[in-house]
Coordinates of C-alpha atoms in Angstrom, one line a residue:
Chain V
M167 CA 49.5 -42.7 9.0
K168 CA 51.9 -40.1 10.4
K169 CA 53.3 -39.6 7.0
S170 CA 50.0 -38.9 5.4
L171 CA 49.1 -36.3 8.0
N172 CA 52.3 -34.3 7.6
K173 CA 52.8 -34.5 3.9
P174 CA 50.2 -33.9 1.2
L175 CA 49.7 -37.1 -0.8
K176 CA 49.6 -35.4 -4.1
P177 CA 51.4 -32.1 -3.9
L178 CA 49.8 -30.9 -7.2
E179 CA 46.2 -31.0 -6.0
P180 CA 44.8 -28.1 -4.1
K181 CA 45.1 -28.4 -0.3
V182 CA 41.4 -28.3 0.3
Q183 CA 40.9 -31.7 -1.2
I184 CA 43.5 -33.3 0.9
V185 CA 42.2 -31.8 4.1
G186 CA 38.9 -33.4 3.3
S187 CA 40.3 -36.8 2.5
V188 CA 39.4 -39.8 4.6
Q189 CA 42.9 -40.5 5.8
A190 CA 43.2 -37.2 7.6
G191 CA 39.8 -37.5 9.3
F192 CA 38.6 -39.0 12.5
P193 CA 36.5 -42.1 12.6
I194 CA 32.9 -41.2 13.3
H195 CA 31.3 -42.9 16.2
S196 CA 27.7 -42.7 15.4
D197 CA 26.3 -45.0 18.1
G198 CA 25.7 -42.3 20.6
Y199 CA 23.9 -40.0 18.2
A200 CA 21.3 -42.4 16.9
G201 CA 18.0 -40.6 16.5
E202 CA 19.4 -37.1 17.0
E203 CA 19.2 -34.4 14.4
L204 CA 22.0 -34.5 11.9
N205 CA 22.0 -30.7 11.6
L206 CA 20.9 -27.7 13.5
S207 CA 17.6 -26.3 12.2
L208 CA 17.2 -22.6 12.5
D209 CA 13.5 -23.1 12.3
K210 CA 13.5 -25.2 15.4
L211 CA 15.9 -22.9 17.2
L212 CA 13.9 -19.8 16.6
I213 CA 10.3 -21.0 16.3
K214 CA 8.9 -23.0 19.2
R215 CA 5.2 -22.8 18.2
P216 CA 5.1 -22.7 14.5
D217 CA 1.2 -22.4 14.3
S218 CA 1.1 -19.1 16.1
T219 CA 4.5 -17.6 15.1
F220 CA 4.7 -14.9 12.5
L221 CA 7.5 -12.9 11.0
M222 CA 7.2 -9.1 10.8
R223 CA 9.3 -6.5 9.1
V224 CA 10.7 -3.6 11.2
T225 CA 10.3 -0.2 9.6
G226 CA 11.3 2.3 12.3
L227 CA 14.2 3.0 14.6
S228 CA 12.4 3.2 18.0
M229 CA 14.3 0.2 19.3
K230 CA 17.7 1.0 17.9
N231 CA 19.4 1.2 21.3
V232 CA 18.7 -2.5 21.8
G233 CA 20.0 -3.3 18.3
I234 CA 16.8 -3.7 16.4
F235 CA 17.0 -1.7 13.2
E236 CA 15.0 -0.8 10.2
G237 CA 14.7 -3.8 7.8
D238 CA 15.2 -6.4 10.5
L239 CA 12.8 -9.3 10.7
V240 CA 11.3 -10.1 14.1
V241 CA 10.0 -13.5 15.1
V242 CA 6.7 -12.9 16.8
E243 CA 4.9 -15.5 19.0
R244 CA 1.3 -14.6 19.0
A245 CA 0.1 -17.0 21.7
R246 CA 2.8 -16.2 24.3
K247 CA 1.9 -14.4 27.4
A248 CA 3.8 -11.1 27.6
K249 CA 5.9 -10.6 30.7
N250 CA 7.5 -7.5 32.2
G251 CA 10.6 -6.5 30.2
D252 CA 9.6 -8.4 27.0
I253 CA 9.9 -6.8 23.7
V254 CA 6.4 -6.9 22.3
I255 CA 4.3 -6.1 19.3
C256 CA 1.4 -4.0 20.3
Y257 CA -1.4 -2.7 18.2
L258 CA -1.9 1.1 18.6
D259 CA -3.6 3.6 16.4
Q260 CA -4.3 1.1 13.6
G261 CA -0.7 -0.1 13.4
F262 CA 1.8 -2.6 14.8
N263 CA 4.4 -1.1 17.2
L264 CA 7.6 -2.6 18.5
K265 CA 8.1 -1.7 22.2
R266 CA 9.4 -2.8 25.5
L267 CA 6.7 -3.8 27.9
Y268 CA 6.8 -2.4 31.4
L269 CA 4.3 -3.9 33.9
K270 CA 4.0 -2.3 37.3
D271 CA 1.1 -2.4 39.8
G272 CA -1.3 -3.6 37.3
S273 CA -0.7 -1.0 34.7
A274 CA 1.1 -1.5 31.4
T275 CA 3.5 1.0 29.9
L276 CA 5.3 0.7 26.5
L277 CA 8.8 2.0 26.3
S278 CA 10.7 2.9 23.2
E279 CA 14.5 2.2 23.2
D280 CA 15.7 5.2 21.2
G281 CA 16.2 7.7 24.0
Q282 CA 13.6 10.0 22.5
M283 CA 10.0 8.8 22.4
P284 CA 8.1 9.2 25.6
P285 CA 6.6 6.1 27.3
I286 CA 3.0 5.2 26.3
S287 CA 0.6 3.8 28.8
I288 CA -1.8 1.4 27.2
G289 CA -5.3 0.1 28.0
K290 CA -7.0 3.5 27.4
S291 CA -8.5 2.5 24.1
E292 CA -10.3 -0.8 23.6
D293 CA -8.4 -1.4 20.5
D294 CA -5.0 -1.4 22.2
Q295 CA -3.7 -4.9 22.3
I296 CA -0.5 -6.7 23.0
W297 CA -0.5 -8.7 19.7
G298 CA 2.5 -10.9 20.4
V299 CA 6.0 -11.3 22.0
V300 CA 9.2 -10.9 20.0
T301 CA 11.3 -14.0 20.5
A302 CA 14.1 -13.3 18.1
V303 CA 15.5 -10.8 15.7
I304 CA 16.9 -11.7 12.3
R305 CA 19.2 -9.5 10.3
Q306 CA 20.5 -10.9 7.0
L307 CA 23.7 -9.4 5.8
H308 CA 23.9 -11.2 2.5
S309 CA 21.1 -12.8 0.6
Chain K
M38 CA -16.9 -34.0 15.9
V39 CA -16.6 -31.0 13.6
V40 CA -14.4 -27.9 13.9
D41 CA -15.5 -24.8 12.0
A42 CA -13.7 -21.5 11.9
N43 CA -16.4 -18.8 12.2
S44 CA -16.5 -16.3 9.4
F45 CA -13.0 -17.5 8.5
F46 CA -11.9 -15.0 5.9
V47 CA -13.1 -12.2 8.2
S48 CA -11.2 -13.7 11.1
C49 CA -8.0 -13.8 9.0
E50 CA -8.3 -10.2 8.1
R51 CA -9.1 -9.3 11.8
L52 CA -6.0 -11.1 12.9
F53 CA -3.9 -8.2 11.6
R54 CA -6.5 -5.6 12.3
P55 CA -7.5 -6.2 15.9
D56 CA -9.3 -2.8 16.0
L57 CA -12.0 -4.5 13.8
A58 CA -13.0 -7.0 16.5
G59 CA -16.7 -6.7 17.3
K60 CA -17.3 -4.4 14.2
P61 CA -19.0 -5.3 11.0
V62 CA -16.6 -6.6 8.3
V63 CA -17.1 -8.2 4.9
V64 CA -14.8 -9.8 2.5
L65 CA -15.4 -9.5 -1.3
S66 CA -14.8 -12.1 -4.0
S67 CA -12.3 -12.0 -6.7
N68 CA -12.6 -8.7 -8.7
D69 CA -14.5 -7.3 -5.7
G70 CA -17.8 -8.5 -7.2
C71 CA -19.7 -9.8 -4.2
V72 CA -19.7 -10.7 -0.6
V73 CA -18.0 -14.0 0.2
A74 CA -17.6 -13.6 4.0
R75 CA -19.4 -11.6 6.7
S76 CA -18.7 -11.1 10.4
A77 CA -21.6 -11.7 12.7
E78 CA -22.1 -7.9 13.0
A79 CA -22.4 -7.7 9.2
K80 CA -24.9 -10.5 9.1
K81 CA -27.0 -8.6 11.6
L82 CA -27.1 -5.6 9.3
G83 CA -28.8 -7.8 6.8
I84 CA -25.9 -8.3 4.4
G85 CA -26.5 -11.5 2.5
M86 CA -23.9 -14.0 1.3
G87 CA -23.1 -13.5 -2.3
E88 CA -24.7 -10.1 -2.4
P89 CA -23.1 -7.9 -5.2
Y90 CA -20.9 -5.1 -3.9
F91 CA -22.7 -2.3 -5.7
K92 CA -26.0 -3.2 -4.0
I93 CA -24.7 -2.9 -0.5
E94 CA -22.2 0.0 -1.2
G95 CA -24.6 2.5 0.4
L96 CA -25.3 0.4 3.5
I97 CA -21.5 -0.3 4.0
K98 CA -20.7 3.4 4.0
R99 CA -23.7 4.3 6.2
E100 CA -23.0 1.6 8.8
K101 CA -19.3 2.0 8.7
V102 CA -18.8 -1.6 7.6
S103 CA -15.1 -2.4 6.8
W104 CA -14.5 -4.3 3.6
F105 CA -11.6 -6.2 2.1
S106 CA -10.8 -7.8 -1.2
S107 CA -10.2 -11.5 -0.7
N108 CA -6.6 -12.4 0.0
F109 CA -6.3 -16.1 -0.5
A110 CA -2.5 -16.2 0.2
L111 CA -3.3 -15.1 3.7
Y112 CA -6.4 -17.4 4.2
M113 CA -4.5 -20.5 3.0
N114 CA -1.6 -19.7 5.3
I115 CA -3.9 -19.4 8.3
S116 CA -5.8 -22.5 7.3
L117 CA -2.6 -24.4 7.1
R118 CA -1.6 -23.3 10.6
L119 CA -5.0 -24.3 12.0
S120 CA -4.9 -27.6 10.2
D121 CA -1.4 -28.4 11.6
F122 CA -2.6 -27.4 15.1
I123 CA -5.8 -29.5 14.8
N124 CA -3.9 -32.5 13.5
R125 CA -1.3 -32.3 16.3
Q126 CA -4.0 -32.0 18.9
A127 CA -6.0 -34.9 17.4
G128 CA -3.0 -37.2 17.6
R129 CA -4.1 -40.7 16.8
F130 CA -7.6 -39.7 15.9
P131 CA -8.2 -39.4 12.2
V132 CA -8.8 -35.8 10.9
W133 CA -10.5 -35.0 7.6
Q134 CA -10.2 -31.5 6.4
Y135 CA -13.5 -30.8 4.5
S136 CA -12.8 -27.3 3.4
V137 CA -10.5 -24.4 4.1
D138 CA -12.2 -23.8 7.4
E139 CA -13.8 -27.1 8.4
W140 CA -12.4 -30.2 9.9
F141 CA -14.0 -33.5 11.0
I142 CA -12.4 -35.5 13.7
K143 CA -13.4 -39.1 14.5
V144 CA -13.0 -39.6 18.3
S145 CA -13.6 -42.8 20.1
D146 CA -15.5 -41.5 23.2
L147 CA -17.3 -38.5 24.5
D148 CA -15.0 -37.5 27.3
T149 CA -12.0 -37.5 25.0
S150 CA -14.0 -35.5 22.5
K151 CA -14.9 -32.8 25.0
N152 CA -11.3 -32.5 26.2
L153 CA -10.0 -32.3 22.7
A154 CA -12.7 -29.7 21.8
K155 CA -11.6 -27.5 24.7
E156 CA -8.0 -27.7 23.7
I157 CA -8.8 -26.8 20.1
I158 CA -11.1 -23.9 21.0
N159 CA -8.4 -22.5 23.4
G160 CA -5.5 -23.0 21.0
A161 CA -7.4 -21.4 18.1
S162 CA -8.3 -18.4 20.1
E163 CA -4.7 -18.0 21.2
L164 CA -3.8 -17.9 17.5
G165 CA -6.7 -15.4 17.1
I166 CA -9.0 -17.4 14.9
P167 CA -12.2 -18.3 16.8
V168 CA -13.7 -21.8 16.1
A169 CA -16.9 -23.5 16.9
I170 CA -17.2 -27.2 17.6
G171 CA -20.1 -29.6 17.4
I172 CA -20.0 -33.1 18.7
A173 CA -22.4 -35.8 17.5
P174 CA -22.5 -39.4 16.3
T175 CA -22.5 -38.6 12.5
K176 CA -21.1 -35.9 10.3
T177 CA -24.5 -34.5 9.5
L178 CA -25.6 -34.4 13.1
A179 CA -22.2 -32.8 14.1
K180 CA -22.9 -30.1 11.5
A181 CA -26.3 -29.6 13.0
A182 CA -24.7 -29.4 16.5
I183 CA -22.3 -26.7 15.2
W184 CA -25.3 -24.8 13.7
R185 CA -26.7 -24.8 17.3
A186 CA -23.3 -23.9 18.8
K187 CA -23.3 -20.7 16.5
E188 CA -27.0 -19.9 17.3
T189 CA -26.4 -20.0 21.0
G190 CA -23.2 -18.1 20.6
K191 CA -21.4 -20.5 22.9
G192 CA -19.3 -22.0 20.2
F193 CA -19.7 -25.5 21.5
Y194 CA -22.6 -28.0 21.4
V195 CA -22.8 -31.6 22.2
A196 CA -25.6 -33.8 20.8
T197 CA -24.9 -37.4 21.6
D198 CA -27.9 -38.7 23.5
L199 CA -31.2 -39.3 21.8
K200 CA -33.1 -36.6 23.6
T201 CA -30.7 -33.9 22.8
I202 CA -30.4 -35.0 19.2
N203 CA -34.3 -35.0 18.8
N204 CA -34.6 -31.6 20.3
L205 CA -31.9 -30.3 18.0
L206 CA -33.6 -31.8 15.0
K207 CA -36.9 -30.1 16.1
I208 CA -35.4 -26.7 15.9
I209 CA -33.0 -26.8 13.0
P210 CA -34.7 -25.6 9.8
V211 CA -34.5 -28.1 7.0
G212 CA -32.6 -25.6 4.9
D213 CA -29.8 -25.4 7.4
V214 CA -29.1 -29.1 7.3
W215 CA -25.7 -30.0 5.8
G216 CA -26.2 -31.7 2.5
I217 CA -29.6 -30.2 1.7
G218 CA -28.9 -28.2 -1.4
F219 CA -30.9 -25.4 -3.0
K220 CA -32.6 -27.8 -5.4
T221 CA -33.9 -30.0 -2.6
Q222 CA -34.8 -27.0 -0.5
K223 CA -37.1 -25.9 -3.4
K224 CA -38.8 -29.2 -3.5
L225 CA -39.2 -29.2 0.2
K226 CA -40.8 -25.8 0.2
S227 CA -43.8 -27.2 -1.5
T228 CA -44.2 -29.9 1.2
R229 CA -44.3 -27.2 4.0
L230 CA -41.8 -29.1 6.0
K231 CA -40.0 -26.8 8.4
T232 CA -37.6 -28.8 10.6
A233 CA -35.2 -31.6 10.1
H234 CA -37.3 -33.6 12.6
Q235 CA -40.4 -33.3 10.4
L236 CA -38.3 -34.4 7.4
I237 CA -36.9 -37.6 8.9
S238 CA -40.4 -38.4 10.4
L239 CA -41.8 -38.7 6.9
P240 CA -42.8 -42.2 5.8
K241 CA -40.4 -43.9 3.4
L242 CA -42.7 -43.6 0.5
E243 CA -43.0 -39.9 0.9
L244 CA -39.2 -39.6 1.1
A245 CA -38.8 -41.6 -2.0
K246 CA -41.3 -39.3 -3.8
L247 CA -39.2 -36.3 -2.8
S248 CA -36.2 -37.6 -4.4
R249 CA -35.8 -40.9 -6.1
Q250 CA -32.2 -40.8 -7.2
D251 CA -30.4 -38.3 -5.1
V252 CA -28.0 -40.5 -3.1
V253 CA -26.7 -37.7 -1.0
F254 CA -30.2 -36.8 0.1
H255 CA -31.0 -40.3 1.3
K256 CA -27.6 -40.6 3.0
T257 CA -28.3 -37.3 4.7
I258 CA -31.6 -38.6 6.1
A259 CA -29.9 -41.7 7.4
E260 CA -27.1 -39.6 9.0
L261 CA -29.8 -37.5 10.7
K262 CA -31.2 -40.7 12.1
G263 CA -27.8 -41.5 13.6
E264 CA -26.4 -43.8 11.0
A265 CA -23.0 -42.8 9.7
C266 CA -23.0 -42.8 5.9
F267 CA -20.5 -40.2 4.9
D268 CA -17.5 -42.2 5.9
D269 CA -14.0 -41.2 5.4
E270 CA -13.6 -43.5 2.5
R271 CA -15.1 -40.8 0.4
T272 CA -12.0 -38.7 1.0
K273 CA -9.7 -41.5 0.2
Q274 CA -11.1 -41.6 -3.3
H275 CA -9.0 -39.6 -5.6
Q276 CA -10.0 -36.3 -7.0
Q277 CA -11.9 -36.6 -10.3
S278 CA -11.2 -33.2 -11.8
M279 CA -9.3 -30.0 -11.1
A280 CA -10.1 -26.6 -12.3
M281 CA -8.8 -23.1 -12.5
T282 CA -11.0 -20.2 -13.6
R283 CA -10.4 -16.5 -13.5
T284 CA -12.5 -13.4 -14.4
F285 CA -10.0 -10.9 -15.6
G286 CA -9.3 -7.6 -14.0
S287 CA -9.9 -6.0 -17.3
S288 CA -10.8 -7.8 -20.5
T289 CA -8.6 -8.5 -23.5
T290 CA -8.9 -8.7 -27.2
K291 CA -5.5 -10.3 -27.9
L292 CA -5.0 -14.0 -28.6
I293 CA -1.5 -13.8 -27.3
E294 CA -2.6 -12.6 -23.9
L295 CA -5.2 -15.5 -23.7
E296 CA -2.4 -17.9 -24.6
G297 CA -0.3 -16.5 -21.8
I298 CA -3.2 -16.9 -19.3
I299 CA -4.0 -20.4 -20.4
A300 CA -0.2 -21.2 -20.1
E301 CA -0.3 -20.0 -16.5
F302 CA -3.4 -22.1 -15.7
T303 CA -1.8 -25.1 -17.3
T304 CA 1.5 -24.6 -15.4
Q305 CA -0.4 -24.4 -12.1
L306 CA -2.8 -27.3 -12.7
S307 CA -0.1 -29.7 -14.0
R308 CA 2.1 -28.8 -11.1
R309 CA -0.8 -29.7 -8.7
M310 CA -1.4 -32.8 -10.6
R311 CA 2.2 -33.9 -10.2
Q312 CA 2.2 -33.1 -6.5
K313 CA -0.9 -35.3 -6.1
K314 CA 0.6 -37.9 -8.4
L315 CA -2.4 -37.7 -10.8
L316 CA -2.6 -38.0 -14.6
G317 CA -5.3 -36.2 -16.6
G318 CA -7.1 -37.9 -19.4
G319 CA -8.4 -34.7 -21.0
A320 CA -9.5 -31.2 -20.3
V321 CA -12.1 -28.6 -20.9
L322 CA -11.1 -25.1 -21.9
F323 CA -13.5 -22.2 -22.0
I324 CA -13.3 -18.5 -22.7
R325 CA -16.0 -16.0 -22.2
R326 CA -16.7 -13.5 -25.0
L327 CA -18.4 -10.1 -24.6
D328 CA -20.6 -9.5 -27.6
K329 CA -20.4 -5.8 -27.6
H330 CA -16.7 -5.6 -27.7
N331 CA -16.4 -1.8 -27.2
L332 CA -18.0 -1.7 -23.9
V333 CA -15.0 -3.1 -21.9
E334 CA -14.6 0.0 -19.8
E335 CA -18.2 0.3 -19.0
I336 CA -18.3 -3.2 -17.7
A337 CA -15.4 -2.7 -15.4
Y338 CA -17.1 0.4 -14.2
T339 CA -20.6 -0.7 -13.6
R340 CA -20.2 -4.5 -13.4
S341 CA -23.6 -4.6 -15.0
Y342 CA -24.8 -8.0 -16.2
R343 CA -26.8 -6.6 -19.1
L344 CA -24.3 -7.4 -21.7
N345 CA -24.4 -10.6 -23.6
R346 CA -21.7 -12.9 -22.5
H347 CA -21.0 -16.0 -24.4
Y348 CA -19.2 -19.0 -23.0
M349 CA -17.3 -20.9 -25.6
A350 CA -16.0 -24.2 -24.5
K351 CA -14.0 -27.1 -26.0
R352 CA -13.5 -30.5 -24.6
L353 CA -10.4 -32.4 -25.5
L354 CA -8.9 -35.8 -24.8
F355 CA -5.2 -36.2 -24.5
E356 CA -3.4 -38.8 -26.5
R357 CA -2.7 -40.5 -23.3
P358 CA -3.1 -39.6 -19.6
T359 CA -0.4 -37.1 -18.7
N360 CA 0.6 -34.4 -16.3
E361 CA 3.3 -32.9 -18.4
T362 CA 2.8 -29.2 -18.8
I363 CA 4.1 -28.7 -22.3
T364 CA 2.2 -31.6 -23.8
I365 CA -1.1 -30.4 -22.2
L366 CA -0.4 -26.9 -23.2
A367 CA 0.1 -27.7 -26.9
D368 CA -3.4 -29.4 -26.9
L369 CA -5.0 -26.5 -25.0
N370 CA -3.4 -23.9 -27.3
R371 CA -4.9 -25.7 -30.4
A372 CA -8.3 -25.6 -28.7
L373 CA -7.9 -22.0 -27.8
K374 CA -7.1 -21.0 -31.4
S375 CA -10.2 -22.8 -32.6
L376 CA -12.4 -20.9 -30.1
Y377 CA -10.8 -17.5 -30.5
R378 CA -12.3 -14.9 -32.9
P379 CA -10.5 -11.6 -33.4
G380 CA -12.2 -8.4 -32.7
F381 CA -14.0 -9.5 -29.6
S382 CA -13.2 -8.9 -26.0
Y383 CA -12.8 -11.8 -23.6
D384 CA -13.1 -11.4 -19.8
K385 CA -12.9 -14.8 -18.3
A386 CA -11.2 -18.1 -19.0
G387 CA -10.9 -21.4 -17.3
V388 CA -9.3 -24.8 -17.6
T389 CA -10.6 -28.1 -16.0
M390 CA -8.5 -31.2 -16.0
L391 CA -10.7 -34.3 -16.4
N392 CA -10.6 -38.0 -15.8
L393 CA -7.8 -37.8 -13.4
I394 CA -6.3 -41.1 -12.5
P395 CA -3.5 -42.0 -10.0
Q396 CA -0.1 -42.2 -11.7
N397 CA 0.5 -45.8 -10.8
F398 CA -2.9 -46.9 -12.3
A399 CA -2.1 -45.5 -15.7
P400 CA -2.1 -48.1 -18.4
Q401 CA 0.9 -48.3 -20.6
P402 CA -0.5 -47.6 -24.0
L403 CA 0.4 -50.6 -26.3
H404 CA 1.4 -48.4 -29.2
E405 CA 4.0 -46.7 -27.2
Q406 CA 5.8 -49.9 -26.8
L407 CA 5.3 -50.8 -30.4
F408 CA 6.3 -47.6 -31.9
S409 CA 8.5 -45.6 -29.4
S410 CA 8.2 -42.6 -31.5
S411 CA 10.2 -39.5 -31.0
H412 CA 6.9 -37.7 -29.9
Y413 CA 6.7 -40.0 -26.9
Q414 CA 10.3 -39.8 -26.2
D415 CA 10.1 -36.1 -26.0
H416 CA 7.2 -36.3 -23.7
N417 CA 9.0 -38.7 -21.4
K418 CA 12.1 -36.6 -21.4
R419 CA 10.1 -33.6 -20.3
V420 CA 8.4 -35.7 -17.6
A421 CA 11.9 -36.5 -16.3
I422 CA 12.9 -32.8 -16.3
W423 CA 9.8 -31.9 -14.2
Q424 CA 10.7 -34.7 -11.9
T425 CA 14.3 -33.6 -11.3
S426 CA 13.4 -29.9 -11.1
S427 CA 10.8 -30.6 -8.5
E428 CA 13.2 -32.8 -6.5
R429 CA 15.5 -29.9 -6.5
G430 CA 12.8 -27.5 -5.4
Q431 CA 13.1 -25.5 -8.7
E432 CA 9.9 -26.5 -10.3
R433 CA 8.6 -23.0 -10.1
L434 CA 11.5 -21.7 -12.1
L435 CA 10.5 -23.7 -15.2
K436 CA 7.7 -22.2 -17.2
P437 CA 6.4 -22.4 -20.7
A438 CA 7.6 -19.3 -22.7
T439 CA 4.0 -18.5 -23.6
E440 CA 3.3 -17.7 -20.0
L441 CA 5.5 -14.6 -20.5
L442 CA 3.2 -13.3 -23.2
K443 CA 0.4 -12.3 -20.8
G444 CA 0.2 -8.8 -19.5
E445 CA -0.8 -8.2 -15.9
T446 CA -4.1 -6.5 -16.6
W447 CA -6.0 -9.7 -16.6
R448 CA -5.2 -10.4 -13.0
P449 CA -8.3 -10.0 -10.8
Q450 CA -8.6 -6.6 -9.3
K451 CA -8.2 -6.5 -5.6
K452 CA -8.4 -2.8 -4.8
W453 CA -9.0 -3.3 -1.1
S454 CA -6.7 -6.2 -0.2
S455 CA -4.6 -5.9 2.9
G456 CA -1.9 -7.4 0.7
L457 CA -0.6 -9.3 3.7
N458 CA 1.0 -12.7 3.1
P459 CA 2.8 -14.3 6.1
A460 CA 4.4 -16.8 3.7
S461 CA 6.2 -14.2 1.6
L462 CA 9.1 -11.9 2.5
F463 CA 7.3 -9.2 0.5
G464 CA 3.9 -9.6 2.2
L465 CA 4.9 -9.5 5.9
P466 CA 3.1 -7.2 8.2
Q467 CA 5.2 -4.2 9.1
V468 CA 6.0 -3.0 12.6
K469 CA 7.2 0.5 13.5

């Protein structure tokens, strides 16, 4: 056993194959894992309520200071109640906007995170609406 | 119990346009021809179902009605979400999805029904798609209850005791009863029957006179009387046929383009048949010819129906039941060539797969065993290829080459589509 760990069995074969061989591995005790997932699912990790969760594409830079950039995908939970400090999708002037929600004394303000755009207080127009809460940001580096 | 999403297509459009809540909205059919969905506000303006767009164009602009081309990718996505949600809530109770926006749930007792109804109404409104619910002992009565739920604007109506049911039947017009079609309505007009209650109070002989052979009609009457006739067994029966039809965005004169279009229909239909594990015994192919072939542009422009349009159809039987794309396509192509005349414009085509049978019911043809000809071997090889490609999730990558021949001009025009598709990376809503 010791020998096989220190020395490759067949020196001519690439190392990768030997590392993966049964002799170098640990025995797997599966008893304790019965019924559990065999792999991690990104879907389950990022989406708690699939029926009311939507993906949206970010087009602006108003949240760049918190690391959300143009081209990112955001996971939006429509049915989630927005809390103070959440990053939310709000519907303003016939378009979706990504903002930080600031709730104080019963009034709601939307803050950009780019150090430039002024805060927007909402509720003036009937059409203003918090559409959903951003629960994750996805940035794909390679496809 | 029945769940029904109110003005479903409109609700789907409004989901991504919250500013349109409470305002009149209509959704137009393929090629933006006529109205297929209306918001309550649009109904109030007198816009009818199926009304041609050009007729209401003035009204729409005057009353500031918002309009959309239909976007089925979006509607199917939202329907699937609702369906998953309803199925999860219903738990052990059987759910039967009747259409893209209607679900029947068979629940054992009234209290459970009411609780479930509340959960579904709340959950759906959280998603942003309002639903109405009717609770009653039979499907037809449940549909009557939902009619009342919409009338009263409460979105919820229970008709389980005799008195409520009777009162409901006394106010629901015959024409609004589920299962009473246009034809029956016409017949009923002459009898001066107004409400469903009057209809079921007719003596048996009179009812028999109204319709002797219409099974659905008699089942509907029994259902109104509280006897469940439309059982779920009906849904378990397999589908008998499957069709795909499109009116082209602009017409074509070229055989090669028609071939491409038919190839795409065949690809999609046979894929669906394979998914549902069905084999087709035959098919009907039709193309629609415009008799004044130089008036193509005028049609696209005015959508007038004055021109003569000829449907040309051919029915064919496959050598044996199959769902193999290339085999079916070869037959359909032959049929297409026999229907096609050069020099004419064609503006619509369709394929219907007929005599569908479940895969495991298919009889093994005798002659196949006797002569295992190369023809059949090729067929079976291709069946195996579709099988493996679908197991690998690559079925969509395989296409008959003819499919590449079609241009894109035939695709239905959707000038006013929001273009959103939550299920595609290229159709996602954008956020600034």
